[in-house]
mmCIF file of C-alpha atoms in Angstrom:
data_model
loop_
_atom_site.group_PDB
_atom_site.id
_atom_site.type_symbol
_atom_site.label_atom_id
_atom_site.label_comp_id
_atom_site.label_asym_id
_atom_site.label_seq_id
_atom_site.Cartn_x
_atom_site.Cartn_y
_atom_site.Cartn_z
ATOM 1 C CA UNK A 1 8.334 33.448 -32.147
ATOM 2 C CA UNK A 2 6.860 30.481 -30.475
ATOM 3 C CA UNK A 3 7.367 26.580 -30.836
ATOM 4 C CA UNK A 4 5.512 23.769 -28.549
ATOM 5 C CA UNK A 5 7.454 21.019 -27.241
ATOM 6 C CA UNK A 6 5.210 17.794 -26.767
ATOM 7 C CA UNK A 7 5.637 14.657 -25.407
ATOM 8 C CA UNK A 8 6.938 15.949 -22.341
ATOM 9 C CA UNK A 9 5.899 14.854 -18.379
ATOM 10 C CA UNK A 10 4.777 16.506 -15.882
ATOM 11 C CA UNK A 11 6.317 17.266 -12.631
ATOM 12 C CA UNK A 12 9.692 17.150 -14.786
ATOM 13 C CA UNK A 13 12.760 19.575 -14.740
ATOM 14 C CA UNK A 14 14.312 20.513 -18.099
ATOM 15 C CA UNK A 15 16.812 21.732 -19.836
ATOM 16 C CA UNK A 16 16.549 23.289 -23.028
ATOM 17 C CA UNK A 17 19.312 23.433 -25.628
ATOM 18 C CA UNK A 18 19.072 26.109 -28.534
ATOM 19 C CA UNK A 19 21.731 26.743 -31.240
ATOM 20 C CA UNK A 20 20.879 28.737 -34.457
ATOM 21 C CA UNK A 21 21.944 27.948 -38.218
ATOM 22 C CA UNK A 22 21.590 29.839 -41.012
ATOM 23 C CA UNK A 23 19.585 29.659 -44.127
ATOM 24 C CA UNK A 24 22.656 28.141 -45.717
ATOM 25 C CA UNK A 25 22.268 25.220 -42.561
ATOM 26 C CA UNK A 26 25.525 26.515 -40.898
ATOM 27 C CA UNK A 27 25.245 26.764 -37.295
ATOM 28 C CA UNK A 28 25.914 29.349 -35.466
ATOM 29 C CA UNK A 29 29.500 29.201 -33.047
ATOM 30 C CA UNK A 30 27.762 29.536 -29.667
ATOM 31 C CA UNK A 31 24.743 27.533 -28.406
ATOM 32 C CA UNK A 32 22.631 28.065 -25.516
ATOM 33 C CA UNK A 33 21.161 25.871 -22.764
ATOM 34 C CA UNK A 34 18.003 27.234 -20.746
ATOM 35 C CA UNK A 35 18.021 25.188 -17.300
ATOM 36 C CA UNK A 36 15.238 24.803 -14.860
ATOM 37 C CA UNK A 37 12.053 24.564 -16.963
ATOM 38 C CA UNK A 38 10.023 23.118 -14.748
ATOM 39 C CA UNK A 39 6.552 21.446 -16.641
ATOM 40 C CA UNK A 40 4.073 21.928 -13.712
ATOM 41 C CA UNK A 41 1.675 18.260 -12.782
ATOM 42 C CA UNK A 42 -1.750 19.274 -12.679
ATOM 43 C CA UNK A 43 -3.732 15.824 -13.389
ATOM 44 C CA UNK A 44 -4.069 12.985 -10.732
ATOM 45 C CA UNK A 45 -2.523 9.826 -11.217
ATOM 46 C CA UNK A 46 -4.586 6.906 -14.033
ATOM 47 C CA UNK A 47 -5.139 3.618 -12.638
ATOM 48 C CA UNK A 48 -3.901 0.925 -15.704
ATOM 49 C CA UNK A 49 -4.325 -2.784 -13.897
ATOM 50 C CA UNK A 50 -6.073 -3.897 -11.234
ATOM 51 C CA UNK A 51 -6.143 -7.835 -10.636
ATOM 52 C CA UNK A 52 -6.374 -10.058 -7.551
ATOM 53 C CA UNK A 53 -3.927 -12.077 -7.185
ATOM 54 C CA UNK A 54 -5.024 -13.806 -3.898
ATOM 55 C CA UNK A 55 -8.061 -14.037 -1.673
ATOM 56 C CA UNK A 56 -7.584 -16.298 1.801
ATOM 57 C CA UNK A 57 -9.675 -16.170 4.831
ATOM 58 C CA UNK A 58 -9.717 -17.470 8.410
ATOM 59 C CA UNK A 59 -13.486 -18.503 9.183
ATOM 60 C CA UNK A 60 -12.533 -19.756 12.944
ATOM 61 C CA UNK A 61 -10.573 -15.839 13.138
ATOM 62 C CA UNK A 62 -13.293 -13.834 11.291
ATOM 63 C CA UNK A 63 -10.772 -12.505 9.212
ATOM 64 C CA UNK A 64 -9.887 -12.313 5.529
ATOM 65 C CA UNK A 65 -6.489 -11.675 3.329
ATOM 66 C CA UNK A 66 -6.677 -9.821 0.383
ATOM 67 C CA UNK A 67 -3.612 -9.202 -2.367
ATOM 68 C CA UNK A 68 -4.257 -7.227 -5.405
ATOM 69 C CA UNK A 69 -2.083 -5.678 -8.064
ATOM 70 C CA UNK A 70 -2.679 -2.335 -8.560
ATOM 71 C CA UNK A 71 -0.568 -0.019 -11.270
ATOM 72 C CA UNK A 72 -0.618 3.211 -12.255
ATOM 73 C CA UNK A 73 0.764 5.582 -14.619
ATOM 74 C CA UNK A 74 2.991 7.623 -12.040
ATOM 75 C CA UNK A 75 4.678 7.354 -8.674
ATOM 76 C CA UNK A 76 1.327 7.562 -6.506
ATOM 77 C CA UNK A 77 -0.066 6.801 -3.102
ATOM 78 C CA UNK A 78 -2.990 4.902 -2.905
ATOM 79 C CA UNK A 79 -6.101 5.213 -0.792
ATOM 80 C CA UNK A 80 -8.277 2.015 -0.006
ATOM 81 C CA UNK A 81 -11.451 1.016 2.058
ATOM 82 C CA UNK A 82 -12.996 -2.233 2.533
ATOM 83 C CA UNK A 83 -17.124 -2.775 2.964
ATOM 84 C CA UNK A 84 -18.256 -6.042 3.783
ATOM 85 C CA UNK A 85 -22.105 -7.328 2.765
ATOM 86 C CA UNK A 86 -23.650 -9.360 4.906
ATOM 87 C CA UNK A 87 -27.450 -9.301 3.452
ATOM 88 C CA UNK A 88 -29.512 -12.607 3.454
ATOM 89 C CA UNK A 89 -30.256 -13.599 0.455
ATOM 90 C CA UNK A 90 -32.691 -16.327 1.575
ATOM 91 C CA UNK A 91 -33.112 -18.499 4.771
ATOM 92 C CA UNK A 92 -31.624 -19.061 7.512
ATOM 93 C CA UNK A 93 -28.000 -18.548 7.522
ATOM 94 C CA UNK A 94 -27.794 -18.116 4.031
ATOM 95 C CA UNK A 95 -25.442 -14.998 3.411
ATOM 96 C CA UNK A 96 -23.899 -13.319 0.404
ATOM 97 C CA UNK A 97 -19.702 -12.681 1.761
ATOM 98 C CA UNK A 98 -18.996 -9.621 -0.822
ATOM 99 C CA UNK A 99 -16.756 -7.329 -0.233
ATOM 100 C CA UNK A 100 -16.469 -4.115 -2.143
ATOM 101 C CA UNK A 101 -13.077 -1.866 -2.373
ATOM 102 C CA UNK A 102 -13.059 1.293 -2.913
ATOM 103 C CA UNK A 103 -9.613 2.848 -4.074
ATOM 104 C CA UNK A 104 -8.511 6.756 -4.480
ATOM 105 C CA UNK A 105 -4.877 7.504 -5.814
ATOM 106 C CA UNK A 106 -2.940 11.136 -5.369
ATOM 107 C CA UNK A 107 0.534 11.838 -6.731
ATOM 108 C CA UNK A 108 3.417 12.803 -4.627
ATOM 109 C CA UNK A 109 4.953 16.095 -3.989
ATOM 110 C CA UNK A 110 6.568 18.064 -5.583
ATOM 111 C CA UNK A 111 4.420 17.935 -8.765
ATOM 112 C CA UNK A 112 5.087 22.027 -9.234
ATOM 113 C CA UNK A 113 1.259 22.215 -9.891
ATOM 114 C CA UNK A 114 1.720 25.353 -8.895
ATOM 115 C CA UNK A 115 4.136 26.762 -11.229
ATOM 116 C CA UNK A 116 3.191 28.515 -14.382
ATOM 117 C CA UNK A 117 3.725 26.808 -17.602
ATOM 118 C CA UNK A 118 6.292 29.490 -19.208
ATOM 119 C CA UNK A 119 9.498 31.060 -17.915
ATOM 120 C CA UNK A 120 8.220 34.584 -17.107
ATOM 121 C CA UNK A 121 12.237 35.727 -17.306
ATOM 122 C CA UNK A 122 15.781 34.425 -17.592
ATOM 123 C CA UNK A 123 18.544 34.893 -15.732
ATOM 124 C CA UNK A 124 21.542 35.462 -18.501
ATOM 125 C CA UNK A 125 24.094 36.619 -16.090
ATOM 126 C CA UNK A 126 25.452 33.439 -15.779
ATOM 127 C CA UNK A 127 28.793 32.203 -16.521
ATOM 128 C CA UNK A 128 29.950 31.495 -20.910
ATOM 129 C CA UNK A 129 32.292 28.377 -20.838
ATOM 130 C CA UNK A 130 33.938 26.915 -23.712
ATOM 131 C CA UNK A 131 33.744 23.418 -24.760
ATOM 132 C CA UNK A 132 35.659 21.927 -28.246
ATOM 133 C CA UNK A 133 36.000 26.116 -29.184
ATOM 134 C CA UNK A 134 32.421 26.812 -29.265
ATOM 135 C CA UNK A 135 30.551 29.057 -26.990
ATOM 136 C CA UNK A 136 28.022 27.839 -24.314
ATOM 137 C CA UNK A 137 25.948 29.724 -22.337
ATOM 138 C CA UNK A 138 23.490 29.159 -19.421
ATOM 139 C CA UNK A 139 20.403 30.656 -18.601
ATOM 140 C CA UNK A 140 18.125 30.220 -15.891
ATOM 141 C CA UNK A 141 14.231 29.965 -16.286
ATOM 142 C CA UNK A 142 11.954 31.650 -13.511
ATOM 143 C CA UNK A 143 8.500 30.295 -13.211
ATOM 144 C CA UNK A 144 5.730 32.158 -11.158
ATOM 145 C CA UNK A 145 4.096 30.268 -8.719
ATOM 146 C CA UNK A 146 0.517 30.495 -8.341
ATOM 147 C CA UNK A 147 0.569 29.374 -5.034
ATOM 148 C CA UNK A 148 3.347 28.741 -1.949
ATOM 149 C CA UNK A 149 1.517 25.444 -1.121
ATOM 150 C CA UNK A 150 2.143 22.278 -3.091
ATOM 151 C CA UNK A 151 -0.604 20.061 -2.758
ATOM 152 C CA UNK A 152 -1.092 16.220 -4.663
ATOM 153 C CA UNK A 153 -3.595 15.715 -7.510
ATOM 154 C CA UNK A 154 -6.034 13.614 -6.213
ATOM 155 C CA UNK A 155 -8.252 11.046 -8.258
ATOM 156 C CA UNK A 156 -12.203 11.905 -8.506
ATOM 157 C CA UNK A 157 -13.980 10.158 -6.428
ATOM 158 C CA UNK A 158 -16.295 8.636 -9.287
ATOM 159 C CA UNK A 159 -15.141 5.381 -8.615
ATOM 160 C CA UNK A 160 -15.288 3.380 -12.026
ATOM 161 C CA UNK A 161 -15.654 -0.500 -11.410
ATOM 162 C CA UNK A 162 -12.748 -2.710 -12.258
ATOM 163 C CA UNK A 163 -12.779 -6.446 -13.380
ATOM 164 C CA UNK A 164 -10.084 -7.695 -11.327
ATOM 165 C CA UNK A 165 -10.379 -10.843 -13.342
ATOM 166 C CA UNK A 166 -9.503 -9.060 -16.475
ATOM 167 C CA UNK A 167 -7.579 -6.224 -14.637
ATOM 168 C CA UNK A 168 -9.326 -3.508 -17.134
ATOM 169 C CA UNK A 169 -12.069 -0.726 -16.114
ATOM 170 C CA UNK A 170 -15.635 -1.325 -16.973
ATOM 171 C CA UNK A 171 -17.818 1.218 -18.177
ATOM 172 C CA UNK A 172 -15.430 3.938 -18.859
ATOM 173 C CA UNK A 173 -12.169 6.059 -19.536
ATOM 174 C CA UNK A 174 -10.572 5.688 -16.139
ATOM 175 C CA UNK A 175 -8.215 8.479 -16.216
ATOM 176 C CA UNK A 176 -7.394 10.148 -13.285
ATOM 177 C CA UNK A 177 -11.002 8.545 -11.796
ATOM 178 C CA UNK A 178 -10.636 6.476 -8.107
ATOM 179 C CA UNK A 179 -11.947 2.732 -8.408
ATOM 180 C CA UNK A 180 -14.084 0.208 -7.258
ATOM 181 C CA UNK A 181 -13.545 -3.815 -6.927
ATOM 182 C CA UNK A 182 -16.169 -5.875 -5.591
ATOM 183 C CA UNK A 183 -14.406 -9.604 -4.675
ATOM 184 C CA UNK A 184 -16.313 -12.691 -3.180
ATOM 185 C CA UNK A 185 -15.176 -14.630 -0.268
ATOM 186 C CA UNK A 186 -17.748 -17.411 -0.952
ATOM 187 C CA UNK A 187 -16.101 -20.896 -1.332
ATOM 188 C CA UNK A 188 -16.646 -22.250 -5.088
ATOM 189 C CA UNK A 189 -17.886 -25.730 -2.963
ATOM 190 C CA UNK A 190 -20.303 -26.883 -0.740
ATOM 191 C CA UNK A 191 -19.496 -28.992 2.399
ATOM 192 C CA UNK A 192 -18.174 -32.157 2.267
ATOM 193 C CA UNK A 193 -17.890 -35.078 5.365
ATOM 194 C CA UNK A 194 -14.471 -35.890 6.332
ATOM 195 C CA UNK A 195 -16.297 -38.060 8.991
ATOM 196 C CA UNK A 196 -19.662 -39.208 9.134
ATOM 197 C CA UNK A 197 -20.612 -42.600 11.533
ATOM 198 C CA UNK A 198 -22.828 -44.163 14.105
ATOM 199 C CA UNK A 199 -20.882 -45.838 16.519
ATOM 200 C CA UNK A 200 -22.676 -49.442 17.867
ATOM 201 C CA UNK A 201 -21.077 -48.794 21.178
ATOM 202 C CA UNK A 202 -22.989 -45.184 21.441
ATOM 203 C CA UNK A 203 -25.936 -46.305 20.829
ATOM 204 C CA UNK A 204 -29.034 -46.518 23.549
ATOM 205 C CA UNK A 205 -32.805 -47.821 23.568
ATOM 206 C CA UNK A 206 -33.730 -44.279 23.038
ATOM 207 C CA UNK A 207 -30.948 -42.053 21.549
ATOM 208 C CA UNK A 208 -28.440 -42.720 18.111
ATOM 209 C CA UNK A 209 -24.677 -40.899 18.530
ATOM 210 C CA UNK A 210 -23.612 -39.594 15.521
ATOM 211 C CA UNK A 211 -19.983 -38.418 14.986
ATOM 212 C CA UNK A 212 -19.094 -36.020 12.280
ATOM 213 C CA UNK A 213 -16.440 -33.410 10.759
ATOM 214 C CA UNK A 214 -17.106 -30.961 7.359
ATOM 215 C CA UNK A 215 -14.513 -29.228 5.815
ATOM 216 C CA UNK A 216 -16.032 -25.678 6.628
ATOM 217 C CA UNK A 217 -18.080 -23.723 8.922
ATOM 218 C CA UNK A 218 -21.761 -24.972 7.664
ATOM 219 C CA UNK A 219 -25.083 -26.195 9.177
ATOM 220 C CA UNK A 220 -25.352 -30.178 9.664
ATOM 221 C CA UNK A 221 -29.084 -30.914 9.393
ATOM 222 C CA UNK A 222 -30.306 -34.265 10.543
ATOM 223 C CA UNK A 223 -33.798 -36.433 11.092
ATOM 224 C CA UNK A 224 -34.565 -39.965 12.254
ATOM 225 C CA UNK A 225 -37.617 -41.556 10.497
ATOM 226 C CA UNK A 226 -39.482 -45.129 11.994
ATOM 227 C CA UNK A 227 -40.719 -47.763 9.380
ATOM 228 C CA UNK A 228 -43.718 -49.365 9.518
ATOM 229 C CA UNK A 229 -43.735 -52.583 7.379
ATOM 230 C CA UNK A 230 -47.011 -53.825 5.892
ATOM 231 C CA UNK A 231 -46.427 -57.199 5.065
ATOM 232 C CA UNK A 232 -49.782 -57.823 3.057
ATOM 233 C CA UNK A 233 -49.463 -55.053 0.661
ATOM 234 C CA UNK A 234 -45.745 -55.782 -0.220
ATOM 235 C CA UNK A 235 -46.733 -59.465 -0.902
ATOM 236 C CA UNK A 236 -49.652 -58.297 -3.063
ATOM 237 C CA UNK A 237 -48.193 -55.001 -4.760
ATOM 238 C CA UNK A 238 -50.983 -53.188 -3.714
ATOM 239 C CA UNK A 239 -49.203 -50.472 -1.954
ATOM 240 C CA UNK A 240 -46.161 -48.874 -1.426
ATOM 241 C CA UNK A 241 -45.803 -51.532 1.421
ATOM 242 C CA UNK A 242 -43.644 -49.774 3.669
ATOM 243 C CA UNK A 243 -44.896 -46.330 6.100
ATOM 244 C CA UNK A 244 -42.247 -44.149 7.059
ATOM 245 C CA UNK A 245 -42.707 -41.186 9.451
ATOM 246 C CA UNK A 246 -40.360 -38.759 10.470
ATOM 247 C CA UNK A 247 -39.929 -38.912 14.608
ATOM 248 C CA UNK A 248 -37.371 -36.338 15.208
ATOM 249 C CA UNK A 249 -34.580 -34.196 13.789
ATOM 250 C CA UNK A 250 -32.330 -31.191 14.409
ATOM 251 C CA UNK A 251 -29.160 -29.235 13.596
ATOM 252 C CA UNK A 252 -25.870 -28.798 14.365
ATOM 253 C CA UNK A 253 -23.719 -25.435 13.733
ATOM 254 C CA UNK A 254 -20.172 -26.108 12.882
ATOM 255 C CA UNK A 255 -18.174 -23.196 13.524
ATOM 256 C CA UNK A 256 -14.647 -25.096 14.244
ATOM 257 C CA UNK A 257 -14.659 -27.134 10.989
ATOM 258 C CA UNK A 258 -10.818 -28.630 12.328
ATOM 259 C CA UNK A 259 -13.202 -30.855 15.102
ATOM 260 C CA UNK A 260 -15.002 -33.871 15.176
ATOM 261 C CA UNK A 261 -18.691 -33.399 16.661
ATOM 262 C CA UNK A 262 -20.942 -35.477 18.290
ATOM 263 C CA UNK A 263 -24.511 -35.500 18.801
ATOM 264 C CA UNK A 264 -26.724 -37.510 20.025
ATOM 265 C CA UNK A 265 -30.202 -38.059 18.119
ATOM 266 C CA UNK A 266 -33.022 -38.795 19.909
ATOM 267 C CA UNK A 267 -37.279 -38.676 19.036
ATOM 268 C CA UNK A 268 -39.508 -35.857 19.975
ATOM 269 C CA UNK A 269 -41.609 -37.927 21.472
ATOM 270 C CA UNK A 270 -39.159 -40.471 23.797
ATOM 271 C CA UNK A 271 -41.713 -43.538 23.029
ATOM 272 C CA UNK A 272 -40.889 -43.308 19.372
ATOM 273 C CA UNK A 273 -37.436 -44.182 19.205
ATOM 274 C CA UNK A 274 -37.100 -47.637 21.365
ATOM 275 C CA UNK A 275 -34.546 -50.436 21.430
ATOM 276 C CA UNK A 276 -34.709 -53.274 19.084
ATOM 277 C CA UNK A 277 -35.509 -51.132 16.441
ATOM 278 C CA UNK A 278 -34.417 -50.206 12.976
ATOM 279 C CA UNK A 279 -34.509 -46.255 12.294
ATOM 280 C CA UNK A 280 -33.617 -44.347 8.645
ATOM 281 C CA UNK A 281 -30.983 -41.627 9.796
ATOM 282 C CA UNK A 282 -30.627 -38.547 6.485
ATOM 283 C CA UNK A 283 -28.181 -36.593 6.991
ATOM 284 C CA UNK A 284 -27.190 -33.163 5.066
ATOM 285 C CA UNK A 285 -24.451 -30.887 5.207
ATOM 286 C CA UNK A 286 -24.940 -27.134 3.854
ATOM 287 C CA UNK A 287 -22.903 -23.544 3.853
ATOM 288 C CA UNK A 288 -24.189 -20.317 5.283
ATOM 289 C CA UNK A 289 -24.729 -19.346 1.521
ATOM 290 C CA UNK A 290 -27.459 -21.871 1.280
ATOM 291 C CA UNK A 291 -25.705 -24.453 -0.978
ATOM 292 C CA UNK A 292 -26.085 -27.843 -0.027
ATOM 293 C CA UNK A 293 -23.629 -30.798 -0.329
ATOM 294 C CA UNK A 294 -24.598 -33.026 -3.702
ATOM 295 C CA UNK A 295 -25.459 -36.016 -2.233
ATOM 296 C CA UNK A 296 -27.656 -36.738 0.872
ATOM 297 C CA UNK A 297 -26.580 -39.430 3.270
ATOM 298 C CA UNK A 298 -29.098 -41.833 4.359
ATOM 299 C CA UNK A 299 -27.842 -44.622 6.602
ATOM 300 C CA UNK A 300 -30.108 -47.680 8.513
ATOM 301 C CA UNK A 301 -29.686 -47.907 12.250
ATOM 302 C CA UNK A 302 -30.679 -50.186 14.482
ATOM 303 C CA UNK A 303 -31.103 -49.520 18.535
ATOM 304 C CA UNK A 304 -29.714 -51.476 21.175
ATOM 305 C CA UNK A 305 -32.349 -53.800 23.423
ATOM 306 C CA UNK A 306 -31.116 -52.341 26.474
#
């Protein structure tokens, strides 16, 4: 005669209770208890949330902070490795930061995986005690073991992707599979000036200072342009009126985005930028993803004489 318990776990020690009634539904004055039914673990642990619940980094360190909330179904130990992508995407400097995490979960020992799932014997030798005038007796369950090691279920290493947004699997069932996160470090901005001026006092016949500070690690790209006014054709509207030519320009990495920089900006060729004069200055900020600040600054300097 045979009857299936369900709903049990696994890994779990049992005891198992009998008593017997009669077709009339009178029970029987003795009952029986069979302790030590082990129910043997033989699946690897299900991964139910993953979510990230924090994402810093330290661009003058090089180095990144990462907390995620990861659950599963049973007591587990969990496996992790981080990748980083670096790949241009475009330009110079432009980068993608994506990381991708790969997790892999195994239960803990003893899960009895080993065990087989009936009690070959019983032990009924043991002692008959008495409680409220009805008999109780104990037996012991014996459970052949398949094996004298007892090693952890470990996840497959299919690695399912997880929204960590969501905190759900994408794609698929993700029982008892290992996962995969992929998290951006990118900034959701692009530079901004804390500081941006052109000091008078800085200033020579043949160079313009600039001082700056951005609120990241970026690329500060600058030029200097001459004017050329053409008094005839802005009187008559018959042309633009004014020439402007680019004389110089240049860039400035920003790795220490807590500083104020200076540079000083000067013409490729030395007798294009002179004193006395009145130069256009543009000046743009932009990431090492490529994004550039949204507005450009454009300022009007003039040199010293001397």
């Amino acid at each position: 005669m045979w009857h299936n318990v369900t709903t049990l776990g696994g890994g779990r020690n049992y005891t198992l209770t009998l008593a017997i009634e009669d077709k009339d539904g009178v029970l029987a004055p003795a009952v029986t208890s069979v302790v030590g039914i082990v129910t043997p673990d033989a699946s690897a642990p299900t991964f139910t949330n993953i979510t990230l619940v924090d994402a810093t980094t330290d661009a003058i360190g090089g180095t990144f902070n990462l907390t995620l909330d990861a659950r599963l179904n049973e007591e587990s130990t969990v496996h992790y490795a981080v990748y980083t992508n670096h790949c241009a995407t475009g330009g110079i400097g432009q980068v993608s930061d994506a990381l991708r995490i790969y997790f892999v979960a195994e239960d803990t020992t003893p899960n009895f995986k080993d065990l087989g799932n009936s009690c070959q014997s019983v032990n009924a030798t043991e002692s008959i005690y008495f409680e409220s005038c009805i008999a109780h007796g104990t037996v012991s369950c014996s459970q052949d073991a398949t094996s004298k090691v007892d090693l952890p279920n470990q996840q497959d290493t299919g690695f399912l992707e997880w929204d960590h947004t969501a905190g759900t699997a994408t794609g698929g069932d993700p029982a008892e599979l290992g996962a995969s996160v992929s998290i951006s470090l990118e900034s959701p901005s692009a530079p901004t000036f804390l500081l941006l001026e052109f000091p008078v006092g800085d200033r020579g016949p043949s160079y313009i200072s600039m001082r700056f500070q951005i609120d990241m690690q970026g690329l500060v790209v600058f030029s200097v342009a001459s004017m050329i006014a053409d008094i005839d054709a802005i009187l008559t509207g018959a042309a633009q009126g004014v020439q402007i030519t680019e004389i110089g320009n240049g860039r400035f990495p920003v790795f220490d985005p807590s500083q104020v920089h200076s540079v000083n900006i000067t013409a490729c060729d030395p007798n294009q930028l002179v004193g006395g004069e009145k130069y256009i200055v543009v000046v743009v900020a932009r990431d090492k993803y490529g994004r550039v600040q949204s507005s450009v600054v454009k300022e009007l300097v003039e040199t010293p004489n001397n």
